[in-house]
Amino acid sequence: MSDSVDSNESTATLEVVNRPDAGRYELLKDGSVIGHANYALRGDEITIPHVETDPVVRHQGLGSALMDGVIADVVDRNLTVVPVCPFAAAYLHDHP
């Protein structure tokens, strides 16, 4: 679940990592956590109550990059998403 993304300043490596022990996906930029999506898994249903990126890097499309990775994993695992977080719901609406 990793992607290379070009930024205006340099080339950064983004990776979305599932941390089931913490109940969240983390967005890593060059190995540092810059965002996360909390989740609860129940059977084949994953509820996403909260998605957040570091305020310093907001409005750069990184929340969408995080959700891209989350959804790729969810699809691979054949789970149904319940987006409680408004950002997650908007993302899914815009990316059916």
XYZ file of N, CA, C and O in Angstrom:
384
model
N 0.815 -1.189 0.000
C 0.000 0.000 0.000
C 0.857 1.249 0.000
O 0.632 2.162 0.751
N 1.870 1.326 -0.799
C 2.677 2.530 -0.799
C 2.654 3.152 -2.183
O 2.518 2.483 -3.184
N 2.789 4.459 -2.193
C 2.805 5.215 -3.423
C 3.888 6.271 -3.314
O 4.147 6.796 -2.242
N 4.501 6.593 -4.434
C 5.406 7.737 -4.464
C 4.618 8.915 -4.995
O 3.905 8.795 -5.979
N 4.742 10.043 -4.332
C 3.994 11.229 -4.702
C 4.961 12.382 -4.849
O 5.805 12.609 -3.983
N 4.853 13.112 -5.957
C 5.693 14.295 -6.136
C 5.037 15.482 -5.473
O 3.869 15.765 -5.666
N 5.787 16.203 -4.658
C 5.293 17.453 -4.086
C 5.955 18.590 -4.824
O 6.856 18.391 -5.635
N 5.543 19.809 -4.544
C 6.129 20.964 -5.197
C 7.590 21.143 -4.804
O 8.382 21.636 -5.578
N 7.954 20.767 -3.588
C 9.293 21.012 -3.085
C 10.249 19.867 -3.387
O 11.407 20.092 -3.671
N 9.794 18.634 -3.291
C 10.669 17.489 -3.480
C 9.833 16.249 -3.744
O 8.615 16.299 -3.748
N 10.515 15.165 -3.932
C 9.817 13.902 -4.104
C 9.747 13.228 -2.741
O 10.752 13.015 -2.086
N 8.533 12.913 -2.315
C 8.319 12.281 -1.019
C 7.714 10.904 -1.244
O 6.990 10.691 -2.206
N 8.009 10.007 -0.349
C 7.424 8.678 -0.406
C 6.314 8.608 0.621
O 6.541 8.842 1.803
N 5.100 8.313 0.149
C 3.948 8.142 1.021
C 3.628 6.663 1.113
O 3.693 5.946 0.119
N 3.242 6.246 2.306
C 2.858 4.862 2.523
C 1.701 4.833 3.510
O 1.711 5.556 4.504
N 0.709 4.013 3.224
C -0.407 3.803 4.141
C -0.212 2.424 4.762
O -0.074 1.431 4.054
N -0.192 2.397 6.103
C 0.085 1.171 6.846
C -1.077 0.890 7.786
O -1.522 1.783 8.514
N -1.554 -0.348 7.776
C -2.609 -0.768 8.694
C -1.964 -1.152 10.020
O -1.046 -1.973 10.056
N -2.442 -0.550 11.104
C -1.972 -0.864 12.454
C -3.154 -1.436 13.241
O -3.793 -0.728 14.031
N -3.497 -2.727 12.999
C -4.680 -3.294 13.634
C -4.637 -3.250 15.156
O -5.676 -3.109 15.800
N -3.440 -3.330 15.742
C -3.326 -3.266 17.198
C -3.760 -1.910 17.740
O -4.235 -1.806 18.869
N -3.635 -0.859 16.924
C -4.041 0.494 17.314
C -5.410 0.858 16.751
O -5.950 1.922 17.071
N -5.968 0.008 15.883
C -7.260 0.297 15.271
C -7.204 1.509 14.361
O -8.119 2.327 14.339
N -6.133 1.582 13.571
C -6.025 2.713 12.653
C -5.067 2.419 11.507
O -4.202 1.546 11.604
N -5.292 3.144 10.430
C -4.352 3.196 9.319
C -3.521 4.451 9.527
O -4.045 5.483 9.958
N -2.248 4.369 9.207
C -1.381 5.536 9.325
C -0.842 5.914 7.962
O -0.487 5.042 7.152
N -0.779 7.230 7.714
C -0.147 7.758 6.508
C 1.255 8.184 6.897
O 1.433 9.032 7.781
N 2.243 7.566 6.253
C 3.638 7.876 6.528
C 4.215 8.654 5.361
O 4.016 8.291 4.202
N 4.924 9.713 5.669
C 5.656 10.480 4.655
C 7.122 10.346 5.020
O 7.549 10.799 6.086
N 7.864 9.697 4.140
C 9.280 9.417 4.396
C 9.480 8.792 5.769
O 10.416 9.114 6.492
N 8.542 7.903 6.166
C 8.659 7.151 7.400
C 8.054 7.792 8.635
O 7.951 7.154 9.670
N 7.628 9.054 8.543
C 7.019 9.746 9.686
C 5.505 9.787 9.544
O 4.992 10.057 8.458
N 4.789 9.556 10.643
C 3.332 9.588 10.626
C 2.858 11.028 10.445
O 3.207 11.905 11.239
N 2.061 11.237 9.387
C 1.508 12.574 9.148
C -0.012 12.565 9.090
O -0.632 13.607 8.891
N -0.600 11.392 9.276
C -2.056 11.294 9.288
C -2.490 9.919 9.718
O -1.688 8.984 9.766
N -3.776 9.823 10.060
C -4.316 8.518 10.446
C -5.820 8.480 10.230
O -6.472 9.514 10.184
N -6.304 7.266 10.072
C -7.745 7.009 9.964
C -8.062 5.933 10.998
O -7.600 4.802 10.876
N -8.792 6.310 12.019
C -9.212 5.340 13.037
C -10.290 4.443 12.452
O -11.056 4.868 11.585
N -10.354 3.207 12.961
C -11.407 2.306 12.490
C -11.763 1.285 13.563
O -11.009 1.041 14.494
N -12.950 0.727 13.375
C -13.409 -0.405 14.186
C -13.869 -1.469 13.205
O -14.598 -1.184 12.258
N -13.408 -2.688 13.423
C -13.739 -3.801 12.547
C -14.696 -4.725 13.269
O -14.455 -5.130 14.410
N -15.806 -5.024 12.604
C -16.792 -5.951 13.164
C -17.269 -6.849 12.031
O -17.998 -6.394 11.138
N -16.815 -8.085 12.070
C -17.146 -8.998 10.980
C -16.528 -8.503 9.686
O -15.323 -8.270 9.626
N -17.367 -8.338 8.654
C -16.864 -7.850 7.370
C -17.186 -6.369 7.159
O -17.198 -5.876 6.042
N -17.398 -5.649 8.259
C -17.745 -4.229 8.209
C -16.682 -3.418 8.959
O -16.329 -3.738 10.091
N -16.191 -2.373 8.301
C -15.209 -1.488 8.920
C -15.820 -0.098 9.040
O -16.296 0.472 8.061
N -15.856 0.403 10.260
C -16.398 1.736 10.535
C -15.235 2.703 10.691
O -14.283 2.415 11.424
N -15.312 3.832 9.991
C -14.264 4.851 10.054
C -14.839 6.096 10.719
O -15.516 6.901 10.079
N -14.580 6.265 12.040
C -15.142 7.399 12.753
C -14.322 8.685 12.650
O -14.833 9.763 12.936
N -13.043 8.566 12.250
C -12.197 9.762 12.290
C -11.021 9.621 11.330
O -10.346 8.601 11.313
N -10.798 10.663 10.527
C -9.634 10.762 9.642
C -8.987 12.108 9.927
O -9.675 13.130 10.017
N -7.665 12.096 10.071
C -6.964 13.338 10.419
C -5.575 13.356 9.793
O -4.903 12.333 9.737
N -5.177 14.536 9.320
C -3.793 14.739 8.893
C -3.193 15.835 9.758
O -3.910 16.662 10.328
N -1.880 15.823 9.851
C -1.162 16.835 10.613
C -1.531 18.217 10.062
O -1.508 18.433 8.851
N -1.884 19.163 10.943
C -2.282 20.496 10.473
C -1.240 21.171 9.576
O -1.587 21.948 8.691
N 0.016 20.856 9.758
C 1.085 21.466 8.964
C 1.015 21.059 7.499
O 1.435 21.811 6.630
N 0.446 19.884 7.218
C 0.415 19.387 5.836
C -0.993 19.317 5.254
O -1.209 18.695 4.219
N -1.952 19.961 5.890
C -3.322 19.934 5.375
C -3.440 20.699 4.064
O -2.617 21.545 3.749
N -4.482 20.380 3.323
C -4.813 21.022 2.048
C -3.773 20.732 0.976
O -3.551 21.546 0.100
N -3.144 19.551 1.071
C -2.174 19.130 0.061
C -2.590 17.801 -0.569
O -1.804 17.159 -1.247
N -3.829 17.379 -0.313
C -4.322 16.137 -0.882
C -3.884 14.888 -0.123
O -4.104 13.773 -0.581
N -3.291 15.074 1.052
C -2.776 13.934 1.791
C -3.879 13.135 2.478
O -3.753 11.920 2.654
N -4.972 13.785 2.851
C -6.110 13.058 3.398
C -6.675 12.110 2.347
O -7.029 10.965 2.651
N -6.721 12.567 1.116
C -7.179 11.706 0.023
C -6.198 10.570 -0.232
O -6.603 9.439 -0.507
N -4.905 10.859 -0.130
C -3.896 9.805 -0.288
C -4.069 8.745 0.799
O -3.952 7.541 0.531
N -4.361 9.191 2.012
C -4.618 8.259 3.109
C -5.833 7.395 2.796
O -5.791 6.169 2.899
N -6.920 8.034 2.378
C -8.134 7.283 2.062
C -7.931 6.357 0.871
O -8.504 5.268 0.842
N -7.119 6.756 -0.102
C -6.797 5.868 -1.232
C -6.231 4.546 -0.708
O -6.635 3.470 -1.141
N -5.284 4.648 0.226
C -4.660 3.456 0.787
C -5.618 2.637 1.627
O -5.614 1.406 1.567
N -6.441 3.328 2.406
C -7.432 2.634 3.236
C -8.381 1.847 2.347
O -8.618 0.653 2.566
N -8.919 2.497 1.337
C -9.902 1.843 0.465
C -9.264 0.711 -0.324
O -9.890 -0.340 -0.519
N -8.025 0.869 -0.750
C -7.348 -0.226 -1.459
C -7.271 -1.463 -0.569
O -7.550 -2.579 -1.019
N -6.944 -1.269 0.707
C -6.865 -2.398 1.630
C -8.249 -2.980 1.907
O -8.420 -4.193 1.937
N -9.229 -2.122 2.087
C -10.601 -2.566 2.366
C -11.144 -3.396 1.199
O -11.769 -4.434 1.408
N -10.877 -2.951 -0.016
C -11.324 -3.693 -1.202
C -10.613 -5.048 -1.257
O -11.251 -6.070 -1.501
N -9.301 -5.055 -1.013
C -8.550 -6.319 -1.011
C -9.106 -7.309 0.009
O -9.078 -8.513 -0.202
N -9.604 -6.787 1.125
C -10.119 -7.635 2.200
C -11.624 -7.875 2.084
O -12.213 -8.530 2.928
N -12.238 -7.303 1.031
C -13.663 -7.482 0.770
C -14.533 -7.043 1.954
O -15.460 -7.739 2.354
N -14.210 -5.860 2.507
C -14.959 -5.316 3.635
C -15.946 -4.257 3.160
O -15.757 -3.645 2.108
N -16.967 -4.026 3.944
C -17.934 -2.954 3.703
C -17.564 -1.774 4.588
O -17.327 -1.943 5.783
N -17.523 -0.586 4.011
C -17.127 0.616 4.748
C -18.349 1.345 5.276
O -19.310 1.575 4.547
N -18.273 1.740 6.548
C -19.274 2.609 7.167
C -18.535 3.900 7.530
O -17.819 3.958 8.526
N -18.667 4.940 6.694
C -17.930 6.174 6.926
C -18.673 7.119 7.868
O -19.539 7.877 7.445
N -18.322 7.107 9.136
C -18.931 8.010 10.110
C -18.301 9.400 9.996
O -18.978 10.409 10.113
N -17.016 9.442 9.751
C -16.283 10.707 9.603
C -16.775 11.439 8.357
O -16.875 10.845 7.275
N -17.094 12.728 8.469
C -17.561 13.485 7.296
C -16.553 13.483 6.144
O -16.949 13.419 4.982
N -15.261 13.547 6.458
C -14.252 13.526 5.391
C -14.278 12.184 4.663
O -14.254 12.140 3.429
N -14.323 11.089 5.418
C -14.373 9.758 4.809
C -15.632 9.599 3.957
O -15.578 9.051 2.855
N -16.760 10.090 4.456
C -18.015 10.007 3.705
C -17.928 10.807 2.409
O -18.349 10.334 1.349
N -17.374 12.009 2.471
C -17.223 12.845 1.272
C -16.276 12.190 0.277
O -16.531 12.198 -0.935
N -15.194 11.619 0.784
C -14.240 10.930 -0.091
C -14.936 9.789 -0.839
O -14.795 9.660 -2.053
N -15.686 8.955 -0.114
C -16.378 7.835 -0.748
C -17.449 8.308 -1.733
O -17.659 7.688 -2.770
N -18.110 9.405 -1.419
C -19.102 9.973 -2.334
C -18.430 10.418 -3.635
O -18.964 10.196 -4.727
N -17.251 11.025 -3.514
C -16.527 11.538 -4.687
C -15.743 10.461 -5.431
O -15.338 10.666 -6.563
N -15.509 9.319 -4.779
C -14.742 8.223 -5.376
C -15.525 6.906 -5.191
O -15.108 6.058 -4.423
N -16.635 6.772 -5.937
C -17.497 5.585 -5.731
C -16.810 4.262 -6.054
O -15.964 4.158 -6.841
